[in-house]
PDB file of C-alpha atoms in Angstrom:
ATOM      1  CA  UNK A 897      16.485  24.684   4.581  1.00 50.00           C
ATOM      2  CA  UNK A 898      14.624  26.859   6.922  1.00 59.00           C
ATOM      3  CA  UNK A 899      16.208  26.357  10.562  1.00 74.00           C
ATOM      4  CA  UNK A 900      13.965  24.469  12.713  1.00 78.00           C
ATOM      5  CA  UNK A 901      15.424  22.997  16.021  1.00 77.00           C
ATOM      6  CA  UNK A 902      12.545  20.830  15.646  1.00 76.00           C
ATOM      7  CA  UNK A 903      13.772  19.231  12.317  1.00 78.00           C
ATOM      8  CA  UNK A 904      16.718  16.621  12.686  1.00 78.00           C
ATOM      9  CA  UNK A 905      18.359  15.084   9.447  1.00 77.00           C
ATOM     10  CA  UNK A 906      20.261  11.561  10.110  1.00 75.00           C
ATOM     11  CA  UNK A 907      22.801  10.584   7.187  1.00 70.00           C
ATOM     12  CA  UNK A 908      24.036   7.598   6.220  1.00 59.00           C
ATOM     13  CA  UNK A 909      21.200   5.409   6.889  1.00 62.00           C
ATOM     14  CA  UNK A 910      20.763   4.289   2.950  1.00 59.00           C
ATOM     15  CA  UNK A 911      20.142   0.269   3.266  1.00 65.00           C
ATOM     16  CA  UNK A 912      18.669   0.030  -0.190  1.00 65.00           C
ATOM     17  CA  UNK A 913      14.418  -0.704  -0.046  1.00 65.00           C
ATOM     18  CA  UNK A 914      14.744  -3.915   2.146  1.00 68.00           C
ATOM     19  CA  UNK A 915      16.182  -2.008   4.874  1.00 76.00           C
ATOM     20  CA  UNK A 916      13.253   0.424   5.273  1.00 82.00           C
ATOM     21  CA  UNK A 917      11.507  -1.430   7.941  1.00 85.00           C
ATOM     22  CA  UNK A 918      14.618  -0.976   9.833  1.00 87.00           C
ATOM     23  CA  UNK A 919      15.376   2.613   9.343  1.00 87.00           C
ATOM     24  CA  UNK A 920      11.853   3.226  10.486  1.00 89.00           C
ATOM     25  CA  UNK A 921      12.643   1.732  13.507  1.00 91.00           C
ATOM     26  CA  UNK A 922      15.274   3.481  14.099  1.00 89.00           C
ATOM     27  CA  UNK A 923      13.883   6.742  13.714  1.00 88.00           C
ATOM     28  CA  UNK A 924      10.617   5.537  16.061  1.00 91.00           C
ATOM     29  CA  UNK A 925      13.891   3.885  18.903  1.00 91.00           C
ATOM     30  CA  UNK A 926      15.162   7.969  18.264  1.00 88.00           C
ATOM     31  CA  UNK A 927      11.329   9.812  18.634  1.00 87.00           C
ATOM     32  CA  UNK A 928       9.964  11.357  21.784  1.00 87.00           C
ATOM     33  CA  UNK A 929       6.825  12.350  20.445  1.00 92.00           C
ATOM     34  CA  UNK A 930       2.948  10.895  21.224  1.00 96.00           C
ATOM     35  CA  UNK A 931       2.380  10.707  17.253  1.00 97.00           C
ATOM     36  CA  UNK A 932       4.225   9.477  14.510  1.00 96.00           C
ATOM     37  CA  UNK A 933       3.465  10.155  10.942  1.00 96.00           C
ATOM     38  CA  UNK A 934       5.619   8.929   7.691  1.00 90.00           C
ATOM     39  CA  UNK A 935       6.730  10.749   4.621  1.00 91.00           C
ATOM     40  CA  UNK A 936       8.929   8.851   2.249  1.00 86.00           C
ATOM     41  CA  UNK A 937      11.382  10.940   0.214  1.00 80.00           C
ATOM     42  CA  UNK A 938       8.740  11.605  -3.111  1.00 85.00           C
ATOM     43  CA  UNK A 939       5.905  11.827  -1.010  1.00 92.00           C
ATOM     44  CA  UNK A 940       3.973  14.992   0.389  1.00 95.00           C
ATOM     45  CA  UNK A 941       1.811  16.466   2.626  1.00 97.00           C
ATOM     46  CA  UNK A 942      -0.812  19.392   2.327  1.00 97.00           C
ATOM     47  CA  UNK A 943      -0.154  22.082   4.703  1.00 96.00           C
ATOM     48  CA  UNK A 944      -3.046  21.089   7.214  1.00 97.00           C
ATOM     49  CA  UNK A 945      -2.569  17.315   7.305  1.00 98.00           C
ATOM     50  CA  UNK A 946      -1.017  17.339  10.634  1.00 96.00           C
ATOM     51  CA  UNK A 947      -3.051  19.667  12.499  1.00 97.00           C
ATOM     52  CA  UNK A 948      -5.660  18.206  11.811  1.00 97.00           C
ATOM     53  CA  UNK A 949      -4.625  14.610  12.672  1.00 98.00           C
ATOM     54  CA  UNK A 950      -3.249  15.444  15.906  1.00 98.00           C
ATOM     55  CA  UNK A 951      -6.836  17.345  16.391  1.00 98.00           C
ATOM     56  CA  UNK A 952      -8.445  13.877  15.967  1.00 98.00           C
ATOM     57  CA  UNK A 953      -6.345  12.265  18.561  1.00 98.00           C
ATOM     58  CA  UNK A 954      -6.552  14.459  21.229  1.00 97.00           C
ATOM     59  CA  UNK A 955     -10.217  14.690  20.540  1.00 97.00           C
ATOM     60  CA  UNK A 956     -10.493  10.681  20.425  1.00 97.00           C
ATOM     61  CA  UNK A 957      -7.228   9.552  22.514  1.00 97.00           C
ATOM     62  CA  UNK A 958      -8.328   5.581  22.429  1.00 97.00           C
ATOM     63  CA  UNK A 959      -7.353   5.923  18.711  1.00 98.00           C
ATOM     64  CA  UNK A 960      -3.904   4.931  17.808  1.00 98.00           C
ATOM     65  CA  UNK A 961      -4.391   5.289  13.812  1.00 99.00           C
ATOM     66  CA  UNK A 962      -5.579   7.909  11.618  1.00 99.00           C
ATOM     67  CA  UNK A 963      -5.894   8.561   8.034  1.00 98.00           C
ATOM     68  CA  UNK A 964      -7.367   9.494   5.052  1.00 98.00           C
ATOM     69  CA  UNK A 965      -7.594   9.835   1.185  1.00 98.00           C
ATOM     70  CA  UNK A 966      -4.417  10.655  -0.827  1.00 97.00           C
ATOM     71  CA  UNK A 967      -3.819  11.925  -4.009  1.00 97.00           C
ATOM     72  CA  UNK A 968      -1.998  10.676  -6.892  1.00 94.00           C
ATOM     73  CA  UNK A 969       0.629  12.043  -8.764  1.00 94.00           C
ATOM     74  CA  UNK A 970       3.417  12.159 -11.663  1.00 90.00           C
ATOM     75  CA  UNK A 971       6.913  12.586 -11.368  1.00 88.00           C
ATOM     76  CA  UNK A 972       6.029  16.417 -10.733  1.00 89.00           C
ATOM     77  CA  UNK A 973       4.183  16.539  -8.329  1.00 90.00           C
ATOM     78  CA  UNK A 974       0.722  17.228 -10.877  1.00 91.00           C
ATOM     79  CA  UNK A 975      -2.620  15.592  -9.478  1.00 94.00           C
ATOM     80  CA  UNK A 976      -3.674  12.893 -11.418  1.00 92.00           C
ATOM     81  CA  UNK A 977      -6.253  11.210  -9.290  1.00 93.00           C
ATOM     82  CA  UNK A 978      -7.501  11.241  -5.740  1.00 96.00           C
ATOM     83  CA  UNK A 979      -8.093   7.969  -4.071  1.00 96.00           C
ATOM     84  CA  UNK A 980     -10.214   7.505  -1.669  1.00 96.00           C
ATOM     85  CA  UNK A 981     -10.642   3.373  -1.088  1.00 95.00           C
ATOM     86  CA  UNK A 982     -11.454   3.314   2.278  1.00 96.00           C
ATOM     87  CA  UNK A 983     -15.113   5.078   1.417  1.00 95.00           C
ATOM     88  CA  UNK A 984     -16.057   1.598  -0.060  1.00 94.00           C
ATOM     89  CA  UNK A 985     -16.006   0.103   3.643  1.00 96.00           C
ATOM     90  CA  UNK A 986     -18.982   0.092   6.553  1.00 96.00           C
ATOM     91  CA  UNK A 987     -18.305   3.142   8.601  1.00 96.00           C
ATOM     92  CA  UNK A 988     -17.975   0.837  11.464  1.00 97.00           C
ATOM     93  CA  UNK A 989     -14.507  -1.337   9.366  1.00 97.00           C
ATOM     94  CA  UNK A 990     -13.204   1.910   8.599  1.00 97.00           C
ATOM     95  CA  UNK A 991     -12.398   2.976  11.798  1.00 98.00           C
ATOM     96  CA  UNK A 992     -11.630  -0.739  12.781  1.00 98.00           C
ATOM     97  CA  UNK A 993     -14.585  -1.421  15.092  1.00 96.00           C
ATOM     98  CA  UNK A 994     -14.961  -3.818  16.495  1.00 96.00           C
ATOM     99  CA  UNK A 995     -11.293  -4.178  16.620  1.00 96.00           C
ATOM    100  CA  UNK A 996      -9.990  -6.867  14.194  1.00 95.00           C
ATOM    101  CA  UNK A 997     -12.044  -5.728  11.854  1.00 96.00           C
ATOM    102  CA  UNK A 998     -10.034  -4.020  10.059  1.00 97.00           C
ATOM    103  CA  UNK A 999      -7.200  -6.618   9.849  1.00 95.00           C
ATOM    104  CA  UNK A1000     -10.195  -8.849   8.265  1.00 93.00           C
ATOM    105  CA  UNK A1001     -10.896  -6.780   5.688  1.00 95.00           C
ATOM    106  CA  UNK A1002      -7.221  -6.429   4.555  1.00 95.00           C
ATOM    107  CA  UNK A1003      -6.905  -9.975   4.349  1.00 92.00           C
ATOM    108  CA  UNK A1004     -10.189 -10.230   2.663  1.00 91.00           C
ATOM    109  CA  UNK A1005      -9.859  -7.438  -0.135  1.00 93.00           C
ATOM    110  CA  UNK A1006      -6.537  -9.484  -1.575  1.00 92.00           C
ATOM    111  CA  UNK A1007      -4.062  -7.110  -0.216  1.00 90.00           C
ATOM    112  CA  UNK A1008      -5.470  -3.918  -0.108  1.00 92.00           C
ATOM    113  CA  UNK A1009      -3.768  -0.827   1.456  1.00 91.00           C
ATOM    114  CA  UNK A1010      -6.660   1.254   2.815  1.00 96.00           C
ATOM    115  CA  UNK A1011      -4.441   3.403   5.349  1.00 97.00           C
ATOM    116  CA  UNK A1012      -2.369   4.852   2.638  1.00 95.00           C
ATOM    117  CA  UNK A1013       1.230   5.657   3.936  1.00 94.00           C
ATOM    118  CA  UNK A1014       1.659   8.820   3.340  1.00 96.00           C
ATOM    119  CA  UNK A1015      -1.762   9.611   5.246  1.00 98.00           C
ATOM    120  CA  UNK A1016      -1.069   7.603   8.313  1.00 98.00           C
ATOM    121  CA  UNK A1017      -0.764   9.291  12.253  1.00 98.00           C
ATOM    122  CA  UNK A1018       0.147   6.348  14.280  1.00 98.00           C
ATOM    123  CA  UNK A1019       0.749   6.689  18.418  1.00 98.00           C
ATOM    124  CA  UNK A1020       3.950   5.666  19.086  1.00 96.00           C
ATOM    125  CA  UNK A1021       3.305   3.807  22.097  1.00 96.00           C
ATOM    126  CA  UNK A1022       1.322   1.461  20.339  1.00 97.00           C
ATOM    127  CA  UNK A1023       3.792   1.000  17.428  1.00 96.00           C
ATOM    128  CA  UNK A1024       6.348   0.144  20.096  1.00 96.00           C
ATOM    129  CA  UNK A1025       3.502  -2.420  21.252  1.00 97.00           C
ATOM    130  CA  UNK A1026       3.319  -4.082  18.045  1.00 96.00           C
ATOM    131  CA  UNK A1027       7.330  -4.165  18.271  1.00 96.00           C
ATOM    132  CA  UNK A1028       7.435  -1.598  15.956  1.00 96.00           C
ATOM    133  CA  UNK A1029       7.801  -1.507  12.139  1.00 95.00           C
ATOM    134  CA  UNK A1030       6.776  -4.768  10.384  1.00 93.00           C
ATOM    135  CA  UNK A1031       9.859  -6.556   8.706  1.00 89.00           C
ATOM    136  CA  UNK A1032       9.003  -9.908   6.776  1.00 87.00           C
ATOM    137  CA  UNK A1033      12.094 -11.271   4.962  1.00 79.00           C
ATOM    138  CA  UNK A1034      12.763  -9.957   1.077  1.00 72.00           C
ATOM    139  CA  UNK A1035       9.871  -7.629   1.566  1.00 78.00           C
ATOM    140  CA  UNK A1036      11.131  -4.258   1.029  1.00 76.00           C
ATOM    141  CA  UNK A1037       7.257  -2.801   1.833  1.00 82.00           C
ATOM    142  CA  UNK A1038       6.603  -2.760   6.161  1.00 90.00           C
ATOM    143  CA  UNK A1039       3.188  -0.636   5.835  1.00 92.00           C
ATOM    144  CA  UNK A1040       0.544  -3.777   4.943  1.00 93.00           C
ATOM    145  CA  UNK A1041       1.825  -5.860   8.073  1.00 94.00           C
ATOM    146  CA  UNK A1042       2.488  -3.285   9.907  1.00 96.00           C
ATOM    147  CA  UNK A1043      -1.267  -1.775   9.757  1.00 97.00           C
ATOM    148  CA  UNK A1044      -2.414  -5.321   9.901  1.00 95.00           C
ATOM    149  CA  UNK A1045      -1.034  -5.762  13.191  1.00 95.00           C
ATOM    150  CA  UNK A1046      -1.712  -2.590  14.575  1.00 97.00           C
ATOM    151  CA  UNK A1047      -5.740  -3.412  13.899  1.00 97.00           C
ATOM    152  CA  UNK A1048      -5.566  -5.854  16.368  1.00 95.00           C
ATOM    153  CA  UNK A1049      -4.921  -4.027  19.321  1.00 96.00           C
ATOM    154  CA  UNK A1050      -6.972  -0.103  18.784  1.00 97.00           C
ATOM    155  CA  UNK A1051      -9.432   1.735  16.712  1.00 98.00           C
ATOM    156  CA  UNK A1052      -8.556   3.475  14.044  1.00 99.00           C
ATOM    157  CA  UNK A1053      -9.936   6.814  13.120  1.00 98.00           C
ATOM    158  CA  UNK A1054     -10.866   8.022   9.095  1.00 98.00           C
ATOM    159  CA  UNK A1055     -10.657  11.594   8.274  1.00 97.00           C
ATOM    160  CA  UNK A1056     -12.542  12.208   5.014  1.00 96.00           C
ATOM    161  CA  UNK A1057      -9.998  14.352   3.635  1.00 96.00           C
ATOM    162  CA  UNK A1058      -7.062  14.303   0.890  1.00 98.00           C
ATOM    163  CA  UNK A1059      -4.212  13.767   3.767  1.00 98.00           C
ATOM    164  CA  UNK A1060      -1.143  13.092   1.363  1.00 97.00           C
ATOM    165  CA  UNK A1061       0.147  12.526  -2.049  1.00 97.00           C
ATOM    166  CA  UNK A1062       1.767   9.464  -3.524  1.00 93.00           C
ATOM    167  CA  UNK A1063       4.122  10.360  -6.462  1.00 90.00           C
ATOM    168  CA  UNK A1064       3.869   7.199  -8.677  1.00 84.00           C
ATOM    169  CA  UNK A1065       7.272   6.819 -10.696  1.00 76.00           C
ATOM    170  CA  UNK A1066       9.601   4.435 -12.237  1.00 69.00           C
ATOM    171  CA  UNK A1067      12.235   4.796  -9.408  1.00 66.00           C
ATOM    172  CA  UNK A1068       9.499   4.226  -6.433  1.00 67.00           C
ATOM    173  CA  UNK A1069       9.730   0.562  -4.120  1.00 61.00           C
ATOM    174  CA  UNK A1070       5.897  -0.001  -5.561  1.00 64.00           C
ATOM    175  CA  UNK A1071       7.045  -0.097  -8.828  1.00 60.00           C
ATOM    176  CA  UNK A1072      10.058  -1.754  -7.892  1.00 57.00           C
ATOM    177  CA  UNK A1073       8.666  -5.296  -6.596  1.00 64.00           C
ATOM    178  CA  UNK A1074       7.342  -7.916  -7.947  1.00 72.00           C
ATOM    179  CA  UNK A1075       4.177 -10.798  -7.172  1.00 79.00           C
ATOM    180  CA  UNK A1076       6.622 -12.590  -5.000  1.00 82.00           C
ATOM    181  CA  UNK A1077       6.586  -9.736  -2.681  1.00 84.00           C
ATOM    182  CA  UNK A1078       2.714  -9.521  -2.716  1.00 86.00           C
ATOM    183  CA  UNK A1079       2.619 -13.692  -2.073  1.00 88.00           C
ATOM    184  CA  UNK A1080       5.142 -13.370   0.822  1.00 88.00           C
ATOM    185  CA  UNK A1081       2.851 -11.053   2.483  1.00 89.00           C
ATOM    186  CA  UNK A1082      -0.297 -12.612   2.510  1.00 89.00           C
ATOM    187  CA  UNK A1083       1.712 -15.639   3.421  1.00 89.00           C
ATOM    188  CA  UNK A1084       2.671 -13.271   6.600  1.00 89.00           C
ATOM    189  CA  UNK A1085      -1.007 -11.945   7.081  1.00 89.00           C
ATOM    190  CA  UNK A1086      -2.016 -15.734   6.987  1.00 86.00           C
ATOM    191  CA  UNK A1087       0.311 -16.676   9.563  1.00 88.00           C
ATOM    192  CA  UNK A1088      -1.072 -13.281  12.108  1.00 88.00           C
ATOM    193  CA  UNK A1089      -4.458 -14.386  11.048  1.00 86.00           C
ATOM    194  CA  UNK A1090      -3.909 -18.046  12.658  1.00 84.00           C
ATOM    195  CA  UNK A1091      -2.090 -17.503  15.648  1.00 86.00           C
ATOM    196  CA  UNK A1092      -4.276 -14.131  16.711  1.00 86.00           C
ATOM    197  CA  UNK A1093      -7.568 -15.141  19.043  1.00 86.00           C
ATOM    198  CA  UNK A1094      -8.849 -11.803  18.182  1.00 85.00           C
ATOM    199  CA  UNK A1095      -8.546 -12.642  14.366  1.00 85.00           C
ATOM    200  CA  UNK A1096      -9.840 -15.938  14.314  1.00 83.00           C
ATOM    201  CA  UNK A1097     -12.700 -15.288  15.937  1.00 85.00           C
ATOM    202  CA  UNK A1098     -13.755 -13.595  12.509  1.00 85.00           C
ATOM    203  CA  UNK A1099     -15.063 -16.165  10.427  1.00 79.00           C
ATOM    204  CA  UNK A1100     -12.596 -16.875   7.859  1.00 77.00           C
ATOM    205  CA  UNK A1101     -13.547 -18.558   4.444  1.00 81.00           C
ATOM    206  CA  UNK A1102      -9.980 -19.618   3.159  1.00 82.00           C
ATOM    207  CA  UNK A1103     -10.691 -20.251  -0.159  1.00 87.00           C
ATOM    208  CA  UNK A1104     -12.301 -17.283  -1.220  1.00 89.00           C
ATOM    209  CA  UNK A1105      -9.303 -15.019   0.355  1.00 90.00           C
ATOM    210  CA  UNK A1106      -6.880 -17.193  -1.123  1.00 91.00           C
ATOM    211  CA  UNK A1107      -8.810 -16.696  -4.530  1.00 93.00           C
ATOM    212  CA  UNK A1108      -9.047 -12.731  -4.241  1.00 93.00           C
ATOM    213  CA  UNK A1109      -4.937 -12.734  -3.558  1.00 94.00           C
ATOM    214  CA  UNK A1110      -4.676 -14.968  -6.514  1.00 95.00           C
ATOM    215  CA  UNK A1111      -6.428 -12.299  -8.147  1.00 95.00           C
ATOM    216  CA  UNK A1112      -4.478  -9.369  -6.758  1.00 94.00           C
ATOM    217  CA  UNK A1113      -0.725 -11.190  -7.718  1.00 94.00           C
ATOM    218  CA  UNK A1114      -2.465 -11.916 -11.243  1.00 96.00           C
ATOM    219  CA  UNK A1115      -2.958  -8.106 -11.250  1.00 94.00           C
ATOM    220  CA  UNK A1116       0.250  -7.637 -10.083  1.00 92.00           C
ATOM    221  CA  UNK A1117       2.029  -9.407 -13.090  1.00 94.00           C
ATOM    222  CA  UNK A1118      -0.238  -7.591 -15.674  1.00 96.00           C
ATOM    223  CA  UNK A1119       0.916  -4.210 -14.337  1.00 92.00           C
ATOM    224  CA  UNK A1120       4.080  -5.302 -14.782  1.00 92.00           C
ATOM    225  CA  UNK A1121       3.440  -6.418 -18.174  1.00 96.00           C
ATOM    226  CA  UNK A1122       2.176  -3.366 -19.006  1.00 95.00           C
ATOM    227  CA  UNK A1123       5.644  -1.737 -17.891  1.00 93.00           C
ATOM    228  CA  UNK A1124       6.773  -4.168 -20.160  1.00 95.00           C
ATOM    229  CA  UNK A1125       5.638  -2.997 -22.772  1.00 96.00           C
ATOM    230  CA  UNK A1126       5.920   0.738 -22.246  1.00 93.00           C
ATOM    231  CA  UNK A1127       9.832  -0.154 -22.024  1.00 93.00           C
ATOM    232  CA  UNK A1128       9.577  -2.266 -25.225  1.00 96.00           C
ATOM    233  CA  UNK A1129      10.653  -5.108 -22.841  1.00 96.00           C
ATOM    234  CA  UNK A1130       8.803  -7.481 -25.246  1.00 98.00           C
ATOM    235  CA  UNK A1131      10.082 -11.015 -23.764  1.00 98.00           C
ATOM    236  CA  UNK A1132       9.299  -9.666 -20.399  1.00 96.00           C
ATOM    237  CA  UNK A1133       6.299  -8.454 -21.075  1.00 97.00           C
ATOM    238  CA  UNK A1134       4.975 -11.467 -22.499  1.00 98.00           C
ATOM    239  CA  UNK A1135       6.250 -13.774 -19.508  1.00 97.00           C
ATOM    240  CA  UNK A1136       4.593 -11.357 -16.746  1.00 96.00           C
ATOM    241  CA  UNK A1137       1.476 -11.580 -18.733  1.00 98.00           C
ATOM    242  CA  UNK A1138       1.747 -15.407 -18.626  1.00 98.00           C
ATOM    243  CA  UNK A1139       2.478 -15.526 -15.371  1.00 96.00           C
ATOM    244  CA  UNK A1140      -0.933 -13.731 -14.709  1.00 96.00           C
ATOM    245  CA  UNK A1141      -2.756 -16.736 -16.490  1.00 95.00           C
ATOM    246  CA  UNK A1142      -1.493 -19.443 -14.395  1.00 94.00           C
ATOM    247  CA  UNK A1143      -2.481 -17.245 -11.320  1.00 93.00           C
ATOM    248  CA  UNK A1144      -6.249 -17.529 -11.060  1.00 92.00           C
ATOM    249  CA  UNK A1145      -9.161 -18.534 -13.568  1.00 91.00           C
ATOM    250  CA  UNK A1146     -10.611 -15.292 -13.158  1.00 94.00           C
ATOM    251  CA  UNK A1147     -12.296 -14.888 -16.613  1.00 96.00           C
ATOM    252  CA  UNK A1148     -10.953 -10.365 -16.466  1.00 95.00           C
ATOM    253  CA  UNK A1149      -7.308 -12.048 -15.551  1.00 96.00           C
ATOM    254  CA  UNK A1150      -7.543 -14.191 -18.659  1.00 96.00           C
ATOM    255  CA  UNK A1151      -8.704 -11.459 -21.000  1.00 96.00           C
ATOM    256  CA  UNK A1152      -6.187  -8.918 -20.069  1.00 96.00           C
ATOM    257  CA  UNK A1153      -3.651 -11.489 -20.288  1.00 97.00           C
ATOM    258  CA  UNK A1154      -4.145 -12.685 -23.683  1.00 98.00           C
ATOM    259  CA  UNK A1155      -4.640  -9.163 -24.568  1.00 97.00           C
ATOM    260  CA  UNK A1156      -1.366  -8.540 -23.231  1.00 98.00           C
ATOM    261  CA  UNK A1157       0.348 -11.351 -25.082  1.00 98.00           C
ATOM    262  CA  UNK A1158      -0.874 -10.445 -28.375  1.00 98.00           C
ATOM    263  CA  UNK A1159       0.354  -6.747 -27.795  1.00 98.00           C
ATOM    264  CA  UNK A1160       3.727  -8.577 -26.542  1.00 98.00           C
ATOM    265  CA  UNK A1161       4.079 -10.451 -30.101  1.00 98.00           C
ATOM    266  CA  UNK A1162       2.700  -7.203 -32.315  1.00 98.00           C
ATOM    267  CA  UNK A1163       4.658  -4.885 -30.089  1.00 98.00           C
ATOM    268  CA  UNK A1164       2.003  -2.068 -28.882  1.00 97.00           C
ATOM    269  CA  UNK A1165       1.192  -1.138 -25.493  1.00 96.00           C
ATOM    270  CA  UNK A1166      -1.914  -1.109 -23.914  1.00 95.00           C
ATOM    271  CA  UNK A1167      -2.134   2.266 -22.540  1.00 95.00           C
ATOM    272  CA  UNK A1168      -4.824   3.813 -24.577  1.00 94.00           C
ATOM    273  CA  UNK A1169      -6.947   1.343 -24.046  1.00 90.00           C
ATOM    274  CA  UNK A1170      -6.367   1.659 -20.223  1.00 92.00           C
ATOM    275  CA  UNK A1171      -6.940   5.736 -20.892  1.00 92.00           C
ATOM    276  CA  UNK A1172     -10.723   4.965 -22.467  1.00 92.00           C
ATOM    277  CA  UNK A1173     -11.325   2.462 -19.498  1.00 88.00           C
ATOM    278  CA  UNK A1174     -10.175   4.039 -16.420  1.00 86.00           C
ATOM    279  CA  UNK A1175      -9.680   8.434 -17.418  1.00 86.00           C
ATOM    280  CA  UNK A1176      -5.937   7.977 -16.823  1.00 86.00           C
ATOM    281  CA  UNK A1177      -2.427   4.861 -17.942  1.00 90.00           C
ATOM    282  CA  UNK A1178       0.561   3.952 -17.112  1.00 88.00           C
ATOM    283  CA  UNK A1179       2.128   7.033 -18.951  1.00 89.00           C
ATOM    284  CA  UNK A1180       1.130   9.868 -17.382  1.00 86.00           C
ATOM    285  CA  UNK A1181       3.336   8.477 -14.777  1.00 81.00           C
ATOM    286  CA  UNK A1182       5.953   6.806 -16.288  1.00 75.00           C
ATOM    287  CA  UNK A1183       5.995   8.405 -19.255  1.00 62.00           C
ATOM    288  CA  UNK A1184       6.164   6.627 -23.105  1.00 55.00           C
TER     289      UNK A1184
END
């Protein structure tokens, strides 16, 4: 490695996924700088990324988040897709204004991530507001709670630029967890959401969120099902798909479902069909 006084390595800290939220911390408790920007291990950054977030803050220093678009990629690093979700939101939600708003449309969208990690510049003092890093118990994810409660105290600031790249894998935490994780957070979200002034005064219609998480842990178990059956997991690739059923009556959910269960019992996988649907599967980043 090139020798950087700037760069300091800290061993040992390996807690397994759950214990993220609390090596972040530590590393923001061991910080003395304004910003604060994430890269997990099989993550990266393009060269100008943090130029050209500091740039924004200094320019705008009421902001205490920016971000952007990321790309996605294989195991290799190779550009699959760029994703670019926040582009679908007001100008005004995407830069959290008024301030709440943000937090809203989180909760709203089912779960959501439109501050992708790996594109995030957060100020440090307003982590350390927040009491830092998000933990919520058996969740080994902190960046959905933690952005959710950061968007109820600042604005937020969208750069429309490709600001980092997620490598999508077998080995990654996103891969890793399962619908539980996904209902214990909007559990979490609810419970911000009810005891935040700010947030309630955002008129809430609880059964259409609670429909569009439904929706997004129903999606959540057919992923999974399709992993299934990549792995020729057959049993456990039927059961996720079932799982999705009983989630929501969304009439997409029950189609992809009993799709899924058919190609559980025949044993095929459902990744060309995803290819003619979407441009890209399961496969070109998992492999199979």
């Amino acid at each position: 490695m090139h020798e950087d006084r700037r760069i300091r390595i800290f061993e040992g800290l390996g807690t397994g996924p759950k214990g993220i939220p609390d090596n972040y911390n530590l590393a923001l408790k061991i910080a003395d700088s304004e910003l604060v920007a994430i890269l997990e291990g099989d993550d990266f950054w393009p060269s100008y990324k943090l130029e050209k977030q500091v740039q924004y803050h200094h320019r705008l220093p009421s902001t205490i988040l920016t971000y952007g678009d990321y790309g996605v990629t294989n195991p290799n690093g190779n550009l699959i897709y760029t994703a670019r979700p926040a582009r679908s939101l007001k100008p005004e939600i995407r830069n959290n204004n008024p301030v709440g708003s943000m937090a809203f449309q989180m909760l709203l969208s089912g779960g959501t991530i439109y501050t992708f990690p790996c594109t995030v510049m957060i100020k440090r003092e307003s982590l350390e507001a927040i009491g830092g890093f998000q933990k919520i118990n058996e969740v080994p994810l902190t960046d959905f709670p933690t952005v959710f409660k950061l968007a109820t105290i600042g604005p937020f600031g969208y750069v429309p630029e490709k600001l980092g790249f997620w490598r999508r894998h077998y080995g990654s935490v996103t891969y890793g967890y399962d619908a539980q994780v996904l209902q214990n957070i909007f559990t979490h979200c609810l419970g911000v959401y009810s005891h935040d002034t700010l947030l309630r005064s955002f008129e809430i219609n609880d059964r259409l969120i609670k429909r569009r998480w439904a929706w997004s842990i129903a999606m959540k178990h057919v992923t999974r099902g399709r992993i299934g059956l990549l792995r020729r997991q057959w049993d456990i690739a039927e059961k996720e798909f079932r799982n999705a059923l009983h989630m929501t009556d969304s009439f997409i959910i029950m189609i992809l479902a009993r799709i899924g269960i058919i190609a559980s019992s025949l044993h095929f996988n459902l990744e060309g069909l995803a290819r003619i649907m979407r441009g890209h599967d399961l496969r070109d980043f998992l492999g199979g």
